Short mmCIF file of C-alpha atoms and ligand atoms in Angstrom, two decimals:
data_model
loop_
_atom_site.label_atom_id
_atom_site.label_comp_id
_atom_site.label_asym_id
_atom_site.label_seq_id
_atom_site.Cartn_x
_atom_site.Cartn_y
_atom_site.Cartn_z
CA VAL A 248 -28.83 -164.87 -136.24
CA SER A 249 -29.89 -168.43 -138.09
CA ASN A 250 -32.35 -170.59 -136.67
CA SER A 251 -35.91 -169.58 -137.84
CA TYR A 252 -39.32 -170.68 -135.97
CA HIS A 253 -42.87 -171.39 -136.99
CA GLN A 254 -44.66 -167.79 -137.36
CA GLN A 255 -45.60 -167.10 -133.13
CA GLY A 256 -47.02 -163.82 -132.27
CA VAL A 257 -45.01 -160.85 -130.78
CA GLY A 258 -45.58 -158.27 -130.32
CA ILE A 259 -43.59 -155.93 -128.35
CA VAL A 260 -44.77 -152.41 -126.87
CA GLY A 261 -42.28 -150.05 -127.20
CA ALA A 262 -40.00 -148.91 -130.41
CA GLY A 263 -36.99 -147.73 -128.48
CA LEU A 264 -33.55 -148.72 -128.94
CA VAL A 265 -34.29 -151.98 -126.46
CA GLY A 266 -37.78 -152.68 -128.63
CA CYS A 267 -36.42 -152.14 -131.78
CA LEU A 268 -33.56 -153.94 -131.36
CA ALA A 269 -36.26 -156.74 -129.77
CA ALA A 270 -38.11 -156.46 -133.24
CA LEU A 271 -35.23 -157.17 -135.31
CA ALA A 272 -34.09 -160.06 -133.37
CA PHE A 273 -37.26 -161.65 -133.29
CA ASN A 274 -37.79 -161.52 -136.95
CA ALA A 275 -34.72 -163.31 -137.77
CA LYS A 276 -35.46 -166.05 -136.00
CA GLY A 277 -38.96 -165.72 -138.19
CA PHE A 278 -41.73 -165.44 -135.61
CA SER A 279 -44.45 -162.24 -136.63
CA VAL A 280 -43.33 -158.97 -134.55
CA THR A 281 -45.56 -156.37 -134.19
CA LEU A 282 -43.62 -153.37 -132.40
CA PHE A 283 -46.11 -150.31 -130.75
CA GLU A 284 -44.61 -147.68 -130.32
CA TYR A 285 -46.14 -144.02 -128.46
CA ARG A 286 -45.20 -141.07 -130.49
CA ASP A 287 -44.99 -140.45 -134.01
CA ASP A 288 -43.10 -142.19 -136.47
CA PRO A 289 -40.02 -139.93 -136.34
CA SER A 290 -38.67 -140.13 -139.81
CA LYS A 291 -41.99 -137.75 -140.36
CA THR A 292 -41.85 -135.94 -137.31
CA LYS A 293 -38.89 -132.83 -137.24
CA ASN A 294 -36.98 -134.33 -134.03
CA ASP A 295 -37.59 -131.14 -131.28
CA ASN A 296 -36.55 -133.47 -128.36
CA LEU A 297 -34.41 -131.36 -125.82
CA ARG A 298 -33.09 -133.94 -124.56
CA SER A 299 -31.48 -135.58 -127.43
CA ILE A 300 -28.40 -137.11 -125.86
CA ASN A 301 -25.46 -139.35 -126.58
CA LEU A 302 -24.69 -142.43 -125.80
CA ALA A 303 -21.42 -144.47 -124.90
CA VAL A 304 -22.40 -147.64 -127.09
CA SER A 305 -19.09 -150.35 -125.99
CA ALA A 306 -18.39 -154.12 -126.65
CA ARG A 307 -21.97 -155.52 -125.22
CA GLY A 308 -23.56 -153.26 -127.31
CA ILE A 309 -21.82 -153.95 -129.93
CA ARG A 310 -21.99 -157.47 -129.65
CA ALA A 311 -25.93 -158.27 -129.95
CA LEU A 312 -26.05 -155.51 -133.57
CA LYS A 313 -23.88 -157.41 -133.87
CA TYR A 314 -25.51 -161.60 -132.87
CA VAL A 315 -29.23 -159.97 -134.87
CA ASP A 316 -27.49 -159.14 -137.77
CA GLU A 317 -24.08 -158.29 -138.18
CA GLU A 318 -23.73 -156.55 -142.06
CA MET A 319 -27.19 -154.01 -139.77
CA ALA A 320 -24.06 -153.48 -136.77
CA GLU A 321 -21.79 -152.49 -139.73
CA ARG A 322 -23.86 -149.47 -140.99
CA ILE A 323 -24.53 -149.09 -137.66
CA LEU A 324 -21.07 -148.39 -136.33
CA GLU A 325 -19.88 -146.27 -139.81
CA HIS A 326 -21.35 -142.78 -137.43
CA ILE A 327 -19.70 -143.83 -134.29
CA ILE A 328 -16.95 -141.47 -132.59
CA PRO A 329 -13.98 -143.75 -130.71
CA MET A 330 -13.79 -142.85 -127.50
CA LYS A 331 -10.34 -143.99 -126.47
CA GLY A 332 -10.16 -142.34 -122.74
CA ARG A 333 -12.29 -139.49 -120.55
CA MET A 334 -9.94 -135.03 -120.63
CA ILE A 335 -10.20 -134.38 -117.18
CA HIS A 336 -10.85 -130.27 -117.32
CA ASP A 337 -9.81 -128.72 -114.33
CA LEU A 338 -10.79 -125.34 -112.66
CA ASP A 339 -8.09 -123.67 -114.81
CA GLY A 340 -9.56 -125.04 -118.11
CA ASN A 341 -5.69 -127.16 -117.44
CA GLN A 342 -7.00 -130.25 -119.74
CA THR A 343 -5.88 -134.57 -118.23
CA SER A 344 -6.11 -137.82 -120.88
CA GLN A 345 -7.16 -140.83 -118.72
CA LEU A 346 -7.58 -143.22 -121.62
CA TYR A 347 -10.13 -146.29 -120.80
CA GLY A 348 -8.23 -148.84 -122.28
CA LEU A 349 -5.22 -150.65 -121.35
CA PHE A 350 -4.23 -151.22 -125.10
CA GLY A 351 -5.97 -148.47 -126.97
CA GLU A 352 -9.55 -149.45 -126.57
CA ALA A 353 -12.31 -146.82 -126.99
CA ILE A 354 -16.02 -146.89 -126.11
CA ASN A 355 -18.80 -145.15 -128.58
CA SER A 356 -20.37 -142.61 -128.54
CA ILE A 357 -23.66 -142.30 -131.25
CA ASP A 358 -26.52 -139.57 -130.80
CA ARG A 359 -29.44 -141.69 -129.06
CA SER A 360 -32.34 -140.46 -131.61
CA PHE A 361 -29.78 -141.22 -134.73
CA LEU A 362 -29.58 -144.85 -133.35
CA ASN A 363 -33.30 -145.44 -133.12
CA GLU A 364 -33.64 -143.70 -135.98
CA CYS A 365 -31.08 -146.20 -137.89
CA LEU A 366 -33.02 -149.03 -135.91
CA LEU A 367 -36.02 -147.68 -137.50
CA GLU A 368 -34.52 -148.33 -141.02
CA GLU A 369 -33.37 -151.54 -140.09
CA ILE A 370 -37.26 -152.62 -139.12
CA ARG A 371 -38.46 -150.82 -143.12
CA HIS A 372 -36.77 -153.34 -144.29
CA THR A 373 -38.08 -155.97 -143.03
CA ASP A 374 -41.76 -157.31 -143.15
CA ILE A 375 -42.16 -156.18 -138.95
CA LYS A 376 -45.20 -154.08 -138.34
CA VAL A 377 -45.12 -151.05 -136.70
CA LEU A 378 -47.74 -149.24 -134.98
CA PHE A 379 -47.07 -146.05 -134.63
CA ASN A 380 -49.36 -143.53 -132.04
CA HIS A 381 -49.93 -145.90 -129.99
CA LYS A 382 -50.06 -146.22 -126.81
CA LEU A 383 -50.64 -149.58 -124.19
CA VAL A 384 -53.52 -149.00 -121.82
CA ALA A 385 -54.46 -152.19 -120.62
CA PHE A 386 -53.48 -155.78 -121.21
CA GLU A 387 -55.15 -159.11 -119.89
CA LYS A 388 -53.03 -162.18 -119.14
CA ASN A 389 -54.76 -165.45 -120.11
CA HIS A 390 -57.24 -164.30 -122.05
CA GLY A 391 -59.47 -167.23 -123.81
CA GLU A 392 -59.45 -170.55 -124.02
CA ASP A 393 -55.97 -171.08 -126.35
CA GLN A 394 -54.40 -168.91 -123.01
CA THR A 395 -53.49 -165.77 -125.28
CA PRO A 396 -53.08 -161.79 -123.25
CA LYS A 397 -53.92 -159.58 -124.66
CA MET A 398 -52.93 -155.53 -125.27
CA THR A 399 -55.70 -152.32 -125.53
CA PHE A 400 -53.82 -149.72 -127.03
CA ILE A 401 -55.17 -145.81 -127.75
CA ASP A 402 -54.89 -144.86 -131.03
CA THR A 403 -54.10 -141.17 -130.69
CA SER A 404 -53.69 -140.40 -134.48
CA GLU A 405 -57.56 -141.36 -134.38
CA GLY A 406 -58.44 -139.22 -130.60
CA ASP A 407 -59.50 -141.14 -127.53
CA ALA A 408 -61.87 -143.57 -128.93
CA ALA A 409 -59.13 -145.51 -130.51
CA SER A 410 -59.27 -147.91 -128.90
CA LYS A 411 -58.01 -150.42 -130.48
CA THR A 412 -57.21 -154.39 -128.72
CA PHE A 413 -54.42 -157.06 -129.72
CA GLU A 414 -53.61 -160.63 -128.91
CA PHE A 415 -50.61 -162.33 -129.04
CA ASP A 416 -48.71 -166.10 -128.30
CA TYR A 417 -45.72 -163.60 -126.74
CA ILE A 418 -45.43 -159.70 -125.13
CA VAL A 419 -41.89 -158.70 -124.50
CA GLY A 420 -42.54 -154.80 -122.52
CA ALA A 421 -39.36 -152.59 -123.81
CA ASP A 422 -41.57 -149.48 -123.50
CA GLY A 423 -38.59 -147.45 -120.59
CA ALA A 424 -38.27 -146.70 -117.49
CA HIS A 425 -41.84 -145.63 -116.61
CA SER A 426 -42.83 -148.66 -118.69
CA GLN A 427 -47.63 -148.75 -118.69
CA PHE A 428 -46.93 -152.43 -119.70
CA ARG A 429 -45.16 -153.24 -116.96
CA THR A 430 -47.84 -151.03 -114.15
CA GLN A 431 -49.93 -153.74 -116.33
CA LEU A 432 -48.27 -156.71 -115.71
CA GLN A 433 -48.00 -155.85 -112.26
CA ARG A 434 -51.41 -156.02 -112.11
CA THR A 435 -51.98 -159.88 -112.61
CA MET A 436 -49.20 -161.59 -110.68
CA ARG A 437 -46.48 -160.97 -107.32
CA MET A 438 -43.63 -159.01 -109.17
CA ASN A 439 -41.56 -157.36 -107.00
CA TYR A 440 -41.03 -153.73 -108.76
CA SER A 441 -38.08 -150.80 -106.13
CA GLN A 442 -38.44 -146.81 -107.92
CA GLU A 443 -35.73 -145.15 -106.36
CA TYR A 444 -35.19 -141.18 -107.43
CA ILE A 445 -31.68 -140.49 -107.10
CA ASP A 446 -30.97 -136.68 -105.87
CA MET A 447 -29.67 -135.85 -109.32
CA GLN A 448 -30.97 -133.68 -112.52
CA TYR A 449 -29.28 -133.57 -116.65
CA ILE A 450 -29.85 -130.58 -118.34
CA GLU A 451 -28.53 -130.61 -121.92
CA LEU A 452 -26.04 -128.65 -123.31
CA TYR A 453 -24.30 -128.04 -126.70
CA ILE A 454 -20.99 -127.30 -128.06
CA PRO A 455 -21.02 -126.02 -131.23
CA PRO A 456 -18.86 -127.65 -134.25
CA SER A 457 -15.89 -124.93 -134.91
CA GLU A 458 -16.72 -121.59 -138.04
CA SER A 459 -13.81 -120.97 -139.16
CA ALA A 460 -11.57 -124.49 -139.00
CA LYS A 461 -11.28 -126.77 -141.93
CA ASP A 462 -13.22 -130.04 -141.87
CA ASP A 463 -10.58 -131.51 -140.06
CA SER A 464 -11.25 -129.74 -137.77
CA LYS A 465 -13.83 -129.09 -136.85
CA PHE A 466 -14.26 -129.74 -132.87
CA LEU A 467 -13.20 -127.45 -130.95
CA LEU A 468 -12.21 -130.07 -128.27
CA ASN A 469 -10.88 -133.63 -128.41
CA PRO A 470 -13.60 -136.45 -130.33
CA ASN A 471 -11.66 -139.14 -128.67
CA HIS A 472 -12.15 -138.59 -124.74
CA LEU A 473 -15.38 -138.04 -122.68
CA HIS A 474 -14.48 -135.09 -121.94
CA ILE A 475 -15.47 -134.61 -117.80
CA TRP A 476 -15.05 -131.68 -115.20
CA PRO A 477 -15.80 -133.21 -111.88
CA ARG A 478 -16.64 -130.74 -109.58
CA THR A 479 -17.40 -132.74 -106.27
CA ASN A 480 -21.22 -132.75 -105.75
CA HIS A 481 -21.63 -131.22 -109.30
CA MET A 482 -20.31 -132.36 -113.53
CA LEU A 483 -20.25 -132.03 -116.91
CA ILE A 484 -19.42 -134.03 -119.57
CA ALA A 485 -19.17 -133.77 -123.75
CA LEU A 486 -19.68 -135.91 -125.55
CA ALA A 487 -18.62 -135.37 -129.71
CA ASN A 488 -20.80 -135.68 -132.85
CA LYS A 489 -20.15 -136.70 -136.16
CA ASP A 490 -20.87 -132.62 -137.89
CA GLY A 491 -18.23 -131.90 -134.93
CA SER A 492 -20.32 -130.52 -132.12
CA PHE A 493 -20.44 -131.45 -128.95
CA THR A 494 -23.78 -132.85 -126.93
CA CYS A 495 -22.66 -131.45 -123.25
CA THR A 496 -24.92 -132.73 -119.84
CA PHE A 497 -25.18 -131.19 -116.76
CA PHE A 498 -26.28 -132.73 -113.88
CA SER A 499 -26.56 -132.09 -109.93
CA PRO A 500 -27.66 -132.41 -107.11
CA TRP A 501 -31.89 -130.45 -107.41
CA SER A 502 -30.88 -128.52 -104.61
CA VAL A 503 -27.56 -127.06 -107.04
CA ILE A 504 -29.80 -126.50 -109.46
CA GLU A 505 -32.58 -125.51 -107.72
CA GLY A 506 -30.47 -123.20 -105.75
CA ILE A 507 -29.85 -120.94 -109.04
CA THR A 508 -32.57 -118.38 -109.34
CA SER A 509 -31.85 -116.82 -112.27
CA THR A 510 -29.75 -117.01 -115.11
CA GLU A 511 -28.17 -114.59 -115.01
CA GLN A 512 -26.83 -116.32 -111.84
CA TRP A 513 -26.88 -119.38 -114.02
CA ILE A 514 -24.56 -117.81 -116.11
CA SER A 515 -22.31 -116.41 -113.51
CA PHE A 516 -22.44 -120.46 -111.92
CA PHE A 517 -21.25 -122.23 -115.14
CA LYS A 518 -17.65 -119.03 -115.71
CA LYS A 519 -17.06 -120.01 -112.32
CA ASN A 520 -17.04 -123.33 -112.65
CA PHE A 521 -16.67 -124.78 -115.87
CA LYS A 522 -15.08 -121.20 -117.88
CA ASP A 523 -13.54 -123.05 -121.04
CA ALA A 524 -16.71 -124.63 -121.79
CA TYR A 525 -18.54 -121.62 -121.06
CA ASP A 526 -16.58 -119.87 -123.95
CA LEU A 527 -16.95 -123.15 -126.12
CA ILE A 528 -20.96 -122.90 -125.15
CA GLY A 529 -21.40 -119.37 -125.16
CA GLU A 530 -23.07 -117.14 -122.99
CA ALA A 531 -26.77 -116.44 -125.04
CA ARG A 532 -27.13 -120.55 -125.73
CA LEU A 533 -26.43 -120.48 -122.45
CA ALA A 534 -28.75 -118.97 -121.19
CA THR A 535 -31.71 -120.17 -123.56
CA VAL A 536 -30.28 -123.81 -121.77
CA TYR A 537 -31.54 -122.43 -118.79
CA GLU A 538 -34.74 -120.62 -119.48
CA THR A 539 -35.42 -123.23 -122.38
CA HIS A 540 -34.17 -127.13 -122.06
CA PRO A 541 -36.37 -130.22 -119.74
CA ARG A 542 -34.35 -130.65 -116.28
CA GLY A 543 -34.08 -134.21 -116.28
CA SER A 544 -34.82 -136.63 -113.58
CA LEU A 545 -33.30 -140.10 -113.02
CA LEU A 546 -34.32 -142.50 -111.20
CA GLN A 547 -33.31 -146.31 -110.39
CA VAL A 548 -36.26 -148.73 -110.40
CA ASN A 549 -35.83 -152.61 -110.46
CA VAL A 550 -37.79 -155.75 -110.97
CA TYR A 551 -37.90 -159.76 -109.75
CA PRO A 552 -39.45 -161.51 -111.86
CA TYR A 553 -38.96 -160.19 -115.51
CA HIS A 554 -41.28 -163.04 -116.77
CA SER A 555 -44.93 -163.80 -115.94
CA PRO A 556 -45.57 -166.95 -114.57
CA ASP A 557 -47.26 -168.70 -117.48
CA GLY A 558 -44.58 -167.37 -118.99
CA ARG A 559 -45.80 -165.65 -122.15
CA ALA A 560 -44.40 -161.90 -121.62
CA ILE A 561 -40.64 -160.23 -120.99
CA LEU A 562 -40.37 -156.76 -119.44
CA LEU A 563 -37.20 -155.90 -121.45
CA GLY A 564 -34.16 -152.94 -121.26
CA ASP A 565 -35.63 -149.63 -118.74
CA ALA A 566 -38.49 -151.15 -118.87
CA ALA A 567 -37.40 -153.48 -116.01
CA HIS A 568 -33.95 -151.52 -115.25
CA SER A 569 -33.67 -148.99 -115.53
CA MET A 570 -29.71 -147.07 -114.29
CA VAL A 571 -28.91 -144.28 -113.67
CA PRO A 572 -26.39 -143.23 -116.37
CA PHE A 573 -22.72 -143.73 -115.34
CA TYR A 574 -21.17 -145.94 -116.32
CA GLY A 575 -22.55 -145.67 -120.82
CA GLN A 576 -24.12 -149.25 -119.86
CA GLY A 577 -28.40 -148.52 -119.98
CA MET A 578 -28.71 -149.16 -123.48
CA ASN A 579 -25.47 -151.37 -123.61
CA CYS A 580 -27.49 -154.35 -121.07
CA GLY A 581 -30.81 -154.09 -123.25
CA PHE A 582 -29.14 -154.37 -125.97
CA GLU A 583 -27.26 -157.78 -123.91
CA ASP A 584 -31.13 -158.79 -122.27
CA VAL A 585 -32.10 -159.53 -126.04
CA ARG A 586 -29.17 -161.22 -127.29
CA THR A 587 -29.13 -163.48 -123.96
CA LEU A 588 -32.81 -163.85 -124.16
CA MET A 589 -32.38 -165.14 -128.05
CA GLU A 590 -29.96 -167.35 -127.31
CA LEU A 591 -31.86 -168.92 -124.88
CA ILE A 592 -34.88 -169.56 -127.23
CA ASP A 593 -32.20 -171.43 -129.54
CA GLU A 594 -30.45 -173.09 -125.97
CA LYS A 595 -34.73 -174.00 -125.42
CA GLY A 596 -35.46 -175.02 -129.09
CA GLY A 597 -37.72 -172.01 -130.02
CA ASP A 598 -40.06 -172.65 -127.17
CA VAL A 599 -40.13 -169.34 -126.25
CA LEU A 600 -41.93 -169.82 -122.76
CA GLU A 601 -38.69 -171.95 -121.13
CA ALA A 602 -36.56 -169.37 -122.45
CA PHE A 603 -38.87 -166.57 -120.80
CA ARG A 604 -38.24 -168.03 -117.34
CA SER A 605 -34.85 -169.41 -117.56
CA TYR A 606 -33.94 -165.58 -118.30
CA THR A 607 -34.66 -163.58 -115.79
CA GLU A 608 -33.58 -166.96 -113.47
CA ILE A 609 -30.19 -166.20 -115.05
CA ARG A 610 -30.38 -162.46 -115.72
CA LYS A 611 -31.38 -161.30 -111.73
CA ALA A 612 -27.44 -161.41 -110.81
CA ASP A 613 -26.42 -159.23 -113.99
CA LEU A 614 -28.89 -156.50 -113.86
CA ASP A 615 -28.41 -156.18 -109.98
CA ALA A 616 -24.70 -156.29 -110.66
CA ILE A 617 -24.76 -153.38 -113.44
CA CYS A 618 -27.04 -151.27 -111.64
CA LYS A 619 -24.85 -151.15 -108.00
CA LEU A 620 -21.95 -150.40 -110.20
CA ALA A 621 -23.53 -147.53 -112.16
CA LEU A 622 -24.73 -145.69 -109.11
CA ASP A 623 -20.99 -146.56 -107.60
CA ASN A 624 -18.85 -145.12 -110.78
CA TYR A 625 -20.70 -141.23 -110.19
CA HIS A 626 -19.01 -141.00 -107.90
CA GLU A 627 -15.49 -141.92 -109.18
CA MET A 628 -16.95 -139.73 -112.18
CA SER A 629 -17.77 -136.67 -110.07
CA HIS A 630 -14.51 -136.32 -107.65
CA LYS A 631 -11.64 -139.50 -107.35
CA VAL A 632 -10.60 -139.34 -110.90
CA THR A 633 -8.63 -136.37 -109.23
CA SER A 634 -8.00 -137.53 -106.21
CA LEU A 635 -3.90 -138.98 -106.07
CA TRP A 636 -5.40 -142.14 -104.07
CA TYR A 637 -7.58 -143.12 -106.97
CA LEU A 638 -5.04 -141.98 -109.21
CA THR A 639 -2.56 -144.02 -107.94
CA ARG A 640 -4.95 -147.04 -107.95
CA LYS A 641 -5.54 -146.97 -111.22
CA ARG A 642 -1.87 -147.07 -112.32
CA ILE A 643 -1.21 -149.79 -110.72
CA ASP A 644 -4.72 -151.45 -111.97
CA SER A 645 -3.45 -151.15 -114.93
CA LEU A 646 0.68 -151.79 -114.86
CA LEU A 647 -1.11 -155.33 -113.41
CA GLY A 648 -4.21 -155.48 -116.34
CA LYS A 649 -1.48 -155.20 -119.09
CA LEU A 650 0.28 -158.30 -117.75
CA ASN A 651 -2.61 -160.17 -117.26
CA GLY A 652 -2.33 -163.77 -118.92
CA LYS A 653 0.79 -163.76 -118.62
CA TYR A 654 2.10 -164.14 -114.74
CA PHE A 655 -1.72 -164.59 -113.46
CA GLN A 656 -5.63 -162.93 -114.14
CA TRP A 657 -5.87 -159.30 -113.50
CA ILE A 658 -8.81 -157.33 -116.13
CA PRO A 659 -9.69 -153.94 -114.24
CA LEU A 660 -12.49 -153.68 -113.63
CA TYR A 661 -13.51 -150.35 -116.47
CA THR A 662 -12.40 -153.54 -118.97
CA MET A 663 -14.37 -155.73 -117.98
CA VAL A 664 -17.88 -153.69 -118.23
CA SER A 665 -17.34 -152.29 -120.51
CA PHE A 666 -14.52 -153.94 -123.45
CA ARG A 667 -14.89 -157.05 -122.57
CA ASP A 668 -18.27 -158.71 -123.66
CA ASP A 669 -17.58 -162.62 -121.70
CA ILE A 670 -17.83 -161.48 -118.88
CA ARG A 671 -20.64 -161.69 -116.90
CA TYR A 672 -21.96 -157.97 -115.11
CA SER A 673 -21.91 -160.10 -112.25
CA GLN A 674 -19.01 -161.83 -112.29
CA ALA A 675 -16.67 -158.77 -113.04
CA ILE A 676 -17.97 -157.32 -109.23
CA GLU A 677 -16.90 -160.48 -107.93
CA ILE A 678 -13.45 -159.82 -110.52
CA GLU A 679 -13.01 -156.90 -108.56
CA LYS A 680 -14.00 -157.46 -105.21
CA ARG A 681 -10.59 -159.57 -104.84
CA GLN A 682 -8.37 -157.17 -106.77
CA GLY A 683 -9.28 -155.46 -104.82
CA ARG A 684 -8.49 -155.84 -101.61
CA PHE A 685 -5.06 -156.49 -103.05
CA LEU A 686 -4.94 -153.34 -104.37
CA ASN A 687 -5.48 -151.70 -101.01
CA ASN A 688 -2.93 -154.58 -99.70
CA ILE A 689 -0.80 -152.35 -102.03
CA GLN A 690 -1.89 -149.20 -101.26
CA TYR A 691 -2.12 -149.66 -97.35
CA GLY A 692 1.21 -151.59 -97.52
CA PHE A 693 2.95 -148.60 -99.23
CA LEU A 694 1.44 -146.32 -97.02
CA SER A 695 1.71 -147.28 -93.12
CA ALA A 696 6.75 -148.81 -95.05
CA VAL A 697 6.18 -144.85 -95.86
CA ALA A 698 4.02 -144.34 -91.94
CA VAL A 699 7.09 -145.83 -90.70
CA THR A 700 10.52 -145.08 -92.43
CA SER A 701 9.28 -141.70 -91.39
CA LEU A 702 8.66 -142.21 -88.20
CA ILE A 703 12.32 -144.54 -88.16
CA LYS A 704 14.59 -140.68 -89.60
CA GLY A 705 12.39 -138.77 -86.75
CA LEU A 706 13.01 -141.42 -84.15
CA GLN A 707 17.27 -140.64 -85.13
CA MET A 708 16.94 -137.03 -85.33
CA TRP A 709 15.10 -137.37 -81.95
CA GLY A 710 18.04 -138.91 -80.71
CA ARG A 711 20.84 -137.35 -82.99
CA ARG A 712 19.36 -133.56 -81.17
CA THR A 713 18.94 -135.17 -77.45
P1 FAD B 909 -36.37 -146.22 -123.99
O1 FAD B 909 -35.40 -145.84 -124.73
O2 FAD B 909 -36.88 -145.21 -122.91
O3 FAD B 909 -37.59 -146.62 -124.98
C1 FAD B 909 -39.49 -146.75 -124.89
C2 FAD B 909 -40.00 -146.84 -126.22
O4 FAD B 909 -41.22 -147.24 -125.32
C3 FAD B 909 -40.70 -145.50 -125.95
O5 FAD B 909 -40.54 -145.50 -127.51
C4 FAD B 909 -41.14 -144.66 -125.90
O6 FAD B 909 -41.89 -143.75 -126.69
C5 FAD B 909 -42.09 -146.18 -126.33
N1 FAD B 909 -43.17 -146.05 -125.02
C6 FAD B 909 -43.52 -145.81 -123.57
N2 FAD B 909 -45.00 -145.68 -123.24
C7 FAD B 909 -45.63 -146.25 -124.06
C8 FAD B 909 -46.73 -147.11 -124.17
N3 FAD B 909 -47.54 -146.15 -122.79
N4 FAD B 909 -46.97 -147.53 -125.19
C9 FAD B 909 -46.03 -147.07 -126.50
N5 FAD B 909 -45.60 -146.88 -126.69
C10 FAD B 909 -44.13 -146.63 -125.25
N6 FAD B 909 -27.27 -145.77 -122.03
C11 FAD B 909 -25.94 -146.44 -122.67
O7 FAD B 909 -25.47 -147.92 -123.22
N7 FAD B 909 -25.10 -145.72 -122.97
C12 FAD B 909 -24.84 -143.90 -121.95
O8 FAD B 909 -23.61 -142.88 -122.54
C13 FAD B 909 -25.96 -143.68 -121.54
N8 FAD B 909 -25.99 -142.23 -121.20
C14 FAD B 909 -27.48 -141.91 -120.30
C15 FAD B 909 -27.16 -140.76 -120.96
C16 FAD B 909 -28.25 -139.92 -120.05
C17 FAD B 909 -28.57 -138.98 -119.18
C18 FAD B 909 -29.72 -140.77 -119.82
C19 FAD B 909 -31.23 -140.65 -119.44
C20 FAD B 909 -29.47 -142.79 -120.63
C21 FAD B 909 -28.19 -142.45 -120.96
N9 FAD B 909 -28.23 -144.52 -121.00
C22 FAD B 909 -27.45 -144.35 -122.18
C23 FAD B 909 -29.36 -145.14 -121.05
C24 FAD B 909 -30.52 -145.65 -122.22
O9 FAD B 909 -30.97 -143.69 -122.62
C25 FAD B 909 -31.44 -146.15 -121.75
O10 FAD B 909 -31.10 -147.55 -121.04
C26 FAD B 909 -32.13 -146.86 -123.45
O11 FAD B 909 -32.21 -145.64 -123.84
C27 FAD B 909 -33.20 -147.80 -122.53
O12 FAD B 909 -34.27 -148.23 -123.84
P2 FAD B 909 -35.49 -148.90 -123.78
O13 FAD B 909 -35.52 -149.19 -125.17
O14 FAD B 909 -35.47 -149.62 -123.07
O15 FAD B 909 -36.21 -147.66 -122.96
#
């Protein structure tokens, strides 16, 4: 980011992944940034968050990091583990690799808390003011004659009585799926809003590093794959960490987990469905998980528009579009929000009000598209990856993808979403629809040909007999 705008004040609510990147991006453009975070400073507290998940960072996220600061991106990317495909584990523990990319492309595993801490560390080297233990409780638009919006926070380090009010030229709400800023903003404008809980829960588990192995083989599973144990209506996934461990996530409908009523039942369920993972995790750890780890719920949130009518406030990241995690795009998309907004600010010559307005206009189709894709991908991960129809389709899709540009244009959907940062999510859906129709014709055409040939053969045999 090279442009520099005069010192206008930007207040950002939420120092999660998106809030931090937005703070760095505004700061790099010369804005005076204050970042508010409900939690305590993670560098001063022990992380006992049992929901510390691994994220897959892919092309869009990486492009946004590089856009904000190329060197920062390099520093962060040193800590990723590339995953070039899925490793499917069947009930007998057999593993089959399915590559993601056509030419060895990979998505990248990184611990969410670690990434958040990396971004906060970058922030510590800037003049961004970070106020931890500040919980947003109120927002008022058009305060005073200069139309400056006002936010009220409780300083939780000083007790409930310590409420403080701040005024900014512009406000960014990046306080996550349950955004308080969004709730406050909705009171001041006509904002469409929908929230849907998906009938799905998740629990985090852990595969430790190998105790006996030397440094180069400290992983008990292949680290360069996203491991999946697809079991139709539930599944387990595992992503590698740098220390040789794997963070696993068990996803299932609520009825499955609620149907398990004791530690013994949970252990035998696990042993039956994920025998090889059971061996790696161990019974004692599984028992602890069942007894102490929280069950997370998954929800989809959509809002429209993303900015306030006066153009002074905007929602980014999960606060604007919480999606289910099955395409690994929530954060990547949030990072892309930041880049998109910054490019608009440049395009509008530093007119933030105009940039906020244009952002809503151009971003809606893409945010709707990725929320839909994320939901659809659950069926692919939990079920379709093992079906012959899907596997054949994938083969043809990949083959055509490899020929892309030679005789025709063909880019598989996964490539468009995860490995390309120049194709909008909404475009990806449109292109996939066209390609999908063609693949259907090939597959149904092939099936019809087989059916007709069998019918002819059957009739010939019948004719010979009579
Ligand atoms: P958050 O990370 O939720 O941050 C919001 C911040 O705001 C928090 O720090 C919070 O403390 C703070 N806050 C909240 N309320 C207030 C308040 N009142 N006042 C002040 N501060 C407040 N995405 C990917 O791209 N790839 C993946 O592989 C992936 N896997 C996932 C797996 C799972 C199981 C889940 C649940 C999500 C996954 N995601 C993934 C999605 C990703 O985690 C989110 O999209 C991302 O964390 C959103 O970042 P955010 O900054 O918008 O919100």
